[in-house]
N, CA, C and O atoms as CSV, one atom per row, in Angstrom:
chain,resi,resn,atom,element,x,y,z
A,1,MET,N,N,25.009,0.510,21.231
A,1,MET,CA,C,24.385,-0.237,20.150
A,1,MET,C,C,25.340,-0.289,18.966
A,1,MET,O,O,26.023,0.686,18.654
A,2,ARG,N,N,25.371,-1.414,18.332
A,2,ARG,CA,C,26.295,-1.595,17.214
A,2,ARG,C,C,25.803,-0.857,15.977
A,2,ARG,O,O,24.605,-0.660,15.777
A,3,GLU,N,N,26.746,-0.464,15.173
A,3,GLU,CA,C,26.420,0.230,13.934
A,3,GLU,C,C,25.822,-0.753,12.923
A,3,GLU,O,O,26.094,-1.953,12.965
A,4,PHE,N,N,25.025,-0.231,12.039
A,4,PHE,CA,C,24.353,-1.052,11.035
A,4,PHE,C,C,25.355,-1.849,10.210
A,4,PHE,O,O,25.177,-3.049,10.002
A,5,HIS,N,N,26.403,-1.188,9.741
A,5,HIS,CA,C,27.372,-1.882,8.879
A,5,HIS,C,C,28.105,-2.989,9.627
A,5,HIS,O,O,28.504,-3.978,9.013
A,6,GLU,N,N,28.291,-2.847,10.930
A,6,GLU,CA,C,28.915,-3.914,11.720
A,6,GLU,C,C,28.009,-5.140,11.769
A,6,GLU,O,O,28.476,-6.275,11.673
A,7,ILE,N,N,26.720,-4.899,11.919
A,7,ILE,CA,C,25.758,-6.004,11.952
A,7,ILE,C,C,25.722,-6.703,10.599
A,7,ILE,O,O,25.701,-7.932,10.534
A,8,VAL,N,N,25.715,-5.929,9.525
A,8,VAL,CA,C,25.704,-6.509,8.182
A,8,VAL,C,C,26.958,-7.343,7.958
A,8,VAL,O,O,26.878,-8.426,7.379
A,9,ASP,N,N,28.105,-6.865,8.402
A,9,ASP,CA,C,29.348,-7.629,8.264
A,9,ASP,C,C,29.248,-8.965,8.995
A,9,ASP,O,O,29.697,-9.989,8.479
A,10,GLU,N,N,28.664,-8.962,10.188
A,10,GLU,CA,C,28.498,-10.206,10.946
A,10,GLU,C,C,27.547,-11.161,10.225
A,10,GLU,O,O,27.782,-12.369,10.191
A,11,ILE,N,N,26.486,-10.623,9.658
A,11,ILE,CA,C,25.519,-11.457,8.934
A,11,ILE,C,C,26.172,-12.090,7.721
A,11,ILE,O,O,25.900,-13.250,7.415
A,12,ARG,N,N,27.013,-11.370,7.033
A,12,ARG,CA,C,27.702,-11.912,5.855
A,12,ARG,C,C,28.587,-13.103,6.213
A,12,ARG,O,O,28.855,-13.949,5.360
A,13,LYS,N,N,29.034,-13.179,7.436
A,13,LYS,CA,C,29.897,-14.283,7.875
A,13,LYS,C,C,29.103,-15.553,8.188
A,13,LYS,O,O,29.685,-16.632,8.305
A,14,LEU,N,N,27.798,-15.435,8.323
A,14,LEU,CA,C,26.971,-16.589,8.675
A,14,LEU,C,C,26.902,-17.596,7.527
A,14,LEU,O,O,26.988,-17.216,6.360
A,15,PRO,N,N,26.746,-18.878,7.860
A,15,PRO,CA,C,26.499,-19.880,6.817
A,15,PRO,C,C,25.131,-19.631,6.173
A,15,PRO,O,O,24.269,-18.982,6.767
A,16,ILE,N,N,24.940,-20.141,4.978
A,16,ILE,CA,C,23.723,-19.870,4.216
A,16,ILE,C,C,22.461,-20.304,4.973
A,16,ILE,O,O,21.449,-19.605,4.919
A,17,LYS,N,N,22.500,-21.434,5.671
A,17,LYS,CA,C,21.317,-21.896,6.413
A,17,LYS,C,C,20.941,-20.916,7.517
A,17,LYS,O,O,19.759,-20.677,7.762
A,18,GLU,N,N,21.925,-20.360,8.171
A,18,GLU,CA,C,21.656,-19.382,9.231
A,18,GLU,C,C,21.104,-18.081,8.646
A,18,GLU,O,O,20.259,-17.431,9.260
A,19,LYS,N,N,21.582,-17.707,7.464
A,19,LYS,CA,C,21.045,-16.506,6.805
A,19,LYS,C,C,19.571,-16.703,6.464
A,19,LYS,O,O,18.755,-15.798,6.637
A,20,VAL,N,N,19.242,-17.902,5.977
A,20,VAL,CA,C,17.845,-18.198,5.639
A,20,VAL,C,C,16.978,-18.138,6.895
A,20,VAL,O,O,15.891,-17.561,6.868
A,21,ARG,N,N,17.447,-18.726,7.987
A,21,ARG,CA,C,16.701,-18.671,9.247
A,21,ARG,C,C,16.504,-17.230,9.705
A,21,ARG,O,O,15.427,-16.861,10.172
A,22,LEU,N,N,17.551,-16.420,9.567
A,22,LEU,CA,C,17.467,-15.013,9.952
A,22,LEU,C,C,16.420,-14.283,9.111
A,22,LEU,O,O,15.624,-13.504,9.636
A,23,ILE,N,N,16.428,-14.541,7.815
A,23,ILE,CA,C,15.447,-13.905,6.928
A,23,ILE,C,C,14.032,-14.320,7.322
A,23,ILE,O,O,13.125,-13.488,7.341
A,24,GLU,N,N,13.837,-15.606,7.637
A,24,GLU,CA,C,12.511,-16.072,8.044
A,24,GLU,C,C,12.037,-15.377,9.318
A,24,GLU,O,O,10.875,-14.984,9.420
A,25,VAL,N,N,12.928,-15.230,10.276
A,25,VAL,CA,C,12.564,-14.571,11.537
A,25,VAL,C,C,12.211,-13.108,11.296
A,25,VAL,O,O,11.217,-12.609,11.824
A,26,ILE,N,N,13.022,-12.427,10.504
A,26,ILE,CA,C,12.769,-11.007,10.222
A,26,ILE,C,C,11.474,-10.845,9.431
A,26,ILE,O,O,10.685,-9.941,9.707
A,27,ALA,N,N,11.252,-11.726,8.439
A,27,ALA,CA,C,10.027,-11.639,7.639
A,27,ALA,C,C,8.795,-11.847,8.511
A,27,ALA,O,O,7.805,-11.131,8.360
A,28,ARG,N,N,8.841,-12.818,9.421
A,28,ARG,CA,C,7.722,-13.071,10.323
A,28,ARG,C,C,7.454,-11.852,11.206
A,28,ARG,O,O,6.305,-11.471,11.427
A,29,ASP,N,N,8.523,-11.253,11.700
A,29,ASP,CA,C,8.386,-10.063,12.543
A,29,ASP,C,C,7.757,-8.907,11.765
A,29,ASP,O,O,6.881,-8.212,12.280
A,30,LEU,N,N,8.204,-8.704,10.528
A,30,LEU,CA,C,7.639,-7.635,9.698
A,30,LEU,C,C,6.166,-7.894,9.390
A,30,LEU,O,O,5.355,-6.968,9.417
A,31,GLU,N,N,5.819,-9.137,9.099
A,31,GLU,CA,C,4.417,-9.461,8.820
A,31,GLU,C,C,3.530,-9.138,10.015
A,31,GLU,O,O,2.441,-8.586,9.856
A,32,LEU,N,N,3.994,-9.480,11.202
A,32,LEU,CA,C,3.210,-9.188,12.405
A,32,LEU,C,C,3.024,-7.690,12.592
A,32,LEU,O,O,1.932,-7.235,12.934
A,33,LYS,N,N,4.075,-6.930,12.371
A,33,LYS,CA,C,3.973,-5.475,12.533
A,33,LYS,C,C,3.057,-4.865,11.485
A,33,LYS,O,O,2.271,-3.969,11.793
A,34,LEU,N,N,3.152,-5.347,10.237
A,34,LEU,CA,C,2.288,-4.821,9.185
A,34,LEU,C,C,0.837,-5.208,9.432
A,34,LEU,O,O,-0.059,-4.396,9.202
A,35,ASP,N,N,0.584,-6.427,9.896
A,35,ASP,CA,C,-0.784,-6.846,10.204
A,35,ASP,C,C,-1.375,-6.001,11.320
A,35,ASP,O,O,-2.557,-5.662,11.277
A,36,THR,N,N,-0.572,-5.658,12.316
A,36,THR,CA,C,-1.045,-4.827,13.420
A,36,THR,C,C,-1.445,-3.458,12.903
A,36,THR,O,O,-2.489,-2.930,13.289
A,37,ARG,N,N,-0.633,-2.879,12.039
A,37,ARG,CA,C,-0.965,-1.561,11.473
A,37,ARG,C,C,-2.218,-1.650,10.623
A,37,ARG,O,O,-3.089,-0.783,10.698
A,38,ARG,N,N,-2.311,-2.702,9.811
A,38,ARG,CA,C,-3.446,-2.853,8.921
A,38,ARG,C,C,-4.735,-3.019,9.724
A,38,ARG,O,O,-5.746,-2.398,9.393
A,39,SER,N,N,-4.718,-3.842,10.769
A,39,SER,CA,C,-5.933,-4.050,11.550
A,39,SER,C,C,-6.320,-2.786,12.314
A,39,SER,O,O,-7.507,-2.518,12.498
A,40,ALA,N,N,-5.345,-2.012,12.758
A,40,ALA,CA,C,-5.656,-0.756,13.448
A,40,ALA,C,C,-6.322,0.214,12.483
A,40,ALA,O,O,-7.251,0.930,12.857
A,41,ARG,N,N,-5.851,0.238,11.250
A,41,ARG,CA,C,-6.431,1.124,10.253
A,41,ARG,C,C,-7.846,0.674,9.903
A,41,ARG,O,O,-8.740,1.509,9.760
A,42,GLU,N,N,-8.060,-0.622,9.765
A,42,GLU,CA,C,-9.381,-1.127,9.419
A,42,GLU,C,C,-10.394,-0.861,10.524
A,42,GLU,O,O,-11.570,-0.639,10.239
A,43,SER,N,N,-9.964,-0.879,11.761
A,43,SER,CA,C,-10.896,-0.689,12.859
A,43,SER,C,C,-11.468,0.728,12.897
A,43,SER,O,O,-12.451,0.967,13.598
A,44,LEU,N,N,-10.892,1.649,12.180
A,44,LEU,CA,C,-11.404,3.018,12.163
A,44,LEU,C,C,-12.711,3.147,11.382
A,44,LEU,O,O,-13.429,4.135,11.536
A,45,TRP,N,N,-13.018,2.165,10.554
A,45,TRP,CA,C,-14.233,2.260,9.759
A,45,TRP,C,C,-15.476,2.422,10.625
A,45,TRP,O,O,-16.389,3.153,10.240
A,46,GLY,N,N,-15.541,1.784,11.748
A,46,GLY,CA,C,-16.716,1.886,12.600
A,46,GLY,C,C,-16.566,2.877,13.731
A,46,GLY,O,O,-17.405,2.918,14.631
A,47,ALA,N,N,-15.521,3.672,13.707
A,47,ALA,CA,C,-15.232,4.560,14.833
A,47,ALA,C,C,-16.313,5.626,15.044
A,47,ALA,O,O,-16.510,6.083,16.170
A,48,LEU,N,N,-17.003,6.022,13.995
A,48,LEU,CA,C,-18.003,7.094,14.110
A,48,LEU,C,C,-19.436,6.585,13.993
A,48,LEU,O,O,-20.365,7.385,13.877
A,49,LYS,N,N,-19.629,5.277,14.023
A,49,LYS,CA,C,-20.974,4.740,13.814
A,49,LYS,C,C,-21.959,5.144,14.908
A,49,LYS,O,O,-23.169,5.116,14.686
A,50,HIS,N,N,-21.461,5.516,16.079
A,50,HIS,CA,C,-22.374,5.923,17.152
A,50,HIS,C,C,-23.055,7.259,16.841
A,50,HIS,O,O,-24.013,7.633,17.517
A,51,PHE,N,N,-22.568,7.983,15.825
A,51,PHE,CA,C,-23.214,9.231,15.414
A,51,PHE,C,C,-24.397,8.978,14.485
A,51,PHE,O,O,-25.148,9.902,14.171
A,52,GLY,N,N,-24.567,7.747,14.048
A,52,GLY,CA,C,-25.659,7.414,13.142
A,52,GLY,C,C,-25.244,7.617,11.699
A,52,GLY,O,O,-24.081,7.901,11.413
A,53,PRO,N,N,-26.199,7.473,10.787
A,53,PRO,CA,C,-25.862,7.613,9.367
A,53,PRO,C,C,-25.472,9.050,9.031
A,53,PRO,O,O,-25.926,10.002,9.666
A,54,GLY,N,N,-24.632,9.178,8.031
A,54,GLY,CA,C,-24.192,10.498,7.600
A,54,GLY,C,C,-25.277,11.199,6.800
A,54,GLY,O,O,-26.325,10.614,6.526
A,55,PRO,N,N,-25.036,12.440,6.425
A,55,PRO,CA,C,-26.031,13.179,5.645
A,55,PRO,C,C,-26.180,12.569,4.252
A,55,PRO,O,O,-25.230,12.019,3.695
A,56,SER,N,N,-27.378,12.677,3.708
A,56,SER,CA,C,-27.625,12.153,2.364
A,56,SER,C,C,-27.053,13.125,1.335
A,56,SER,O,O,-26.703,14.262,1.654
A,57,GLU,N,N,-26.967,12.656,0.109
A,57,GLU,CA,C,-26.461,13.529,-0.958
A,57,GLU,C,C,-27.383,14.727,-1.166
A,57,GLU,O,O,-26.930,15.821,-1.501
A,58,GLU,N,N,-28.673,14.509,-0.966
A,58,GLU,CA,C,-29.629,15.612,-1.107
A,58,GLU,C,C,-29.400,16.668,-0.025
A,58,GLU,O,O,-29.462,17.867,-0.298
A,59,ASP,N,N,-29.134,16.217,1.205
A,59,ASP,CA,C,-28.859,17.157,2.299
A,59,ASP,C,C,-27.601,17.975,2.008
A,59,ASP,O,O,-27.574,19.188,2.217
A,60,ILE,N,N,-26.576,17.304,1.528
A,60,ILE,CA,C,-25.321,17.996,1.215
A,60,ILE,C,C,-25.545,19.008,0.096
A,60,ILE,O,O,-25.056,20.136,0.167
A,61,ALA,N,N,-26.285,18.604,-0.935
A,61,ALA,CA,C,-26.560,19.511,-2.052
A,61,ALA,C,C,-27.360,20.726,-1.583
A,61,ALA,O,O,-27.099,21.843,-2.028
A,62,ALA,N,N,-28.328,20.522,-0.693
A,62,ALA,CA,C,-29.134,21.637,-0.191
A,62,ALA,C,C,-28.279,22.616,0.603
A,62,ALA,O,O,-28.432,23.828,0.452
A,63,VAL,N,N,-27.396,22.120,1.431
A,63,VAL,CA,C,-26.516,22.996,2.210
A,63,VAL,C,C,-25.578,23.759,1.286
A,63,VAL,O,O,-25.329,24.946,1.500
A,64,ARG,N,N,-25.056,23.092,0.259
A,64,ARG,CA,C,-24.178,23.788,-0.700
A,64,ARG,C,C,-24.923,24.918,-1.407
A,64,ARG,O,O,-24.397,26.021,-1.558
A,65,ARG,N,N,-26.148,24.634,-1.836
A,65,ARG,CA,C,-26.934,25.684,-2.499
A,65,ARG,C,C,-27.160,26.864,-1.566
A,65,ARG,O,O,-27.055,28.018,-1.981
A,66,GLU,N,N,-27.467,26.578,-0.313
A,66,GLU,CA,C,-27.706,27.628,0.676
A,66,GLU,C,C,-26.461,28.483,0.881
A,66,GLU,O,O,-26.547,29.709,0.945
A,67,ILE,N,N,-25.321,27.841,0.983
A,67,ILE,CA,C,-24.070,28.580,1.208
A,67,ILE,C,C,-23.691,29.393,-0.023
A,67,ILE,O,O,-23.330,30.564,0.089
A,68,TRP,N,N,-23.772,28.770,-1.202
A,68,TRP,CA,C,-23.300,29.445,-2.410
A,68,TRP,C,C,-24.238,30.556,-2.893
A,68,TRP,O,O,-23.818,31.404,-3.679
A,69,LYS,N,N,-25.487,30.572,-2.446
A,69,LYS,CA,C,-26.368,31.643,-2.920
A,69,LYS,C,C,-25.975,32.992,-2.325
A,69,LYS,O,O,-26.431,34.027,-2.811
A,70,ARG,N,N,-25.144,33.007,-1.292
A,70,ARG,CA,C,-24.661,34.259,-0.692
A,70,ARG,C,C,-23.406,34.789,-1.382
A,70,ARG,O,O,-22.916,35.858,-1.016
A,71,PHE,N,N,-22.881,34.078,-2.358
A,71,PHE,CA,C,-21.649,34.487,-3.042
A,71,PHE,C,C,-21.969,34.870,-4.463
A,71,PHE,O,O,-22.915,34.300,-5.008
A,72,PRO,N,N,-21.294,35.754,-5.102
A,72,PRO,CA,C,-20.249,36.613,-4.543
A,72,PRO,C,C,-20.869,37.721,-3.708
A,72,PRO,O,O,-21.969,38.200,-3.985
A,73,ARG,N,N,-20.149,38.103,-2.703
A,73,ARG,CA,C,-20.632,39.170,-1.824
A,73,ARG,C,C,-20.063,40.502,-2.295
A,73,ARG,O,O,-18.879,40.607,-2.614
A,74,GLU,N,N,-20.903,41.496,-2.332
A,74,GLU,CA,C,-20.485,42.824,-2.778
A,74,GLU,C,C,-19.985,43.686,-1.625
A,74,GLU,O,O,-19.333,44.703,-1.861
A,75,ASP,N,N,-20.278,43.301,-0.377
A,75,ASP,CA,C,-19.930,44.149,0.761
A,75,ASP,C,C,-18.494,43.949,1.243
A,75,ASP,O,O,-18.073,44.598,2.201
A,76,ILE,N,N,-17.755,43.083,0.612
A,76,ILE,CA,C,-16.372,42.852,1.062
A,76,ILE,C,C,-15.419,43.646,0.205
A,76,ILE,O,O,-14.208,43.593,0.417
């Protein structure tokens, strides 16, 4: 595989129209890759929906109160 600087040197030799075409191709490729990552990340929002709704704020507060009423512990 060619070194990065060798590729850059070859690109510098291209006429301006070819450089523009190259930039367009690379930009399109990057957009596709970024869109793929973005859509994969967005699809995680529904990944846990089969578990049903999450606990309510009241449920979370009740569990916190239950846990914290045992602290501080004197037996440690």
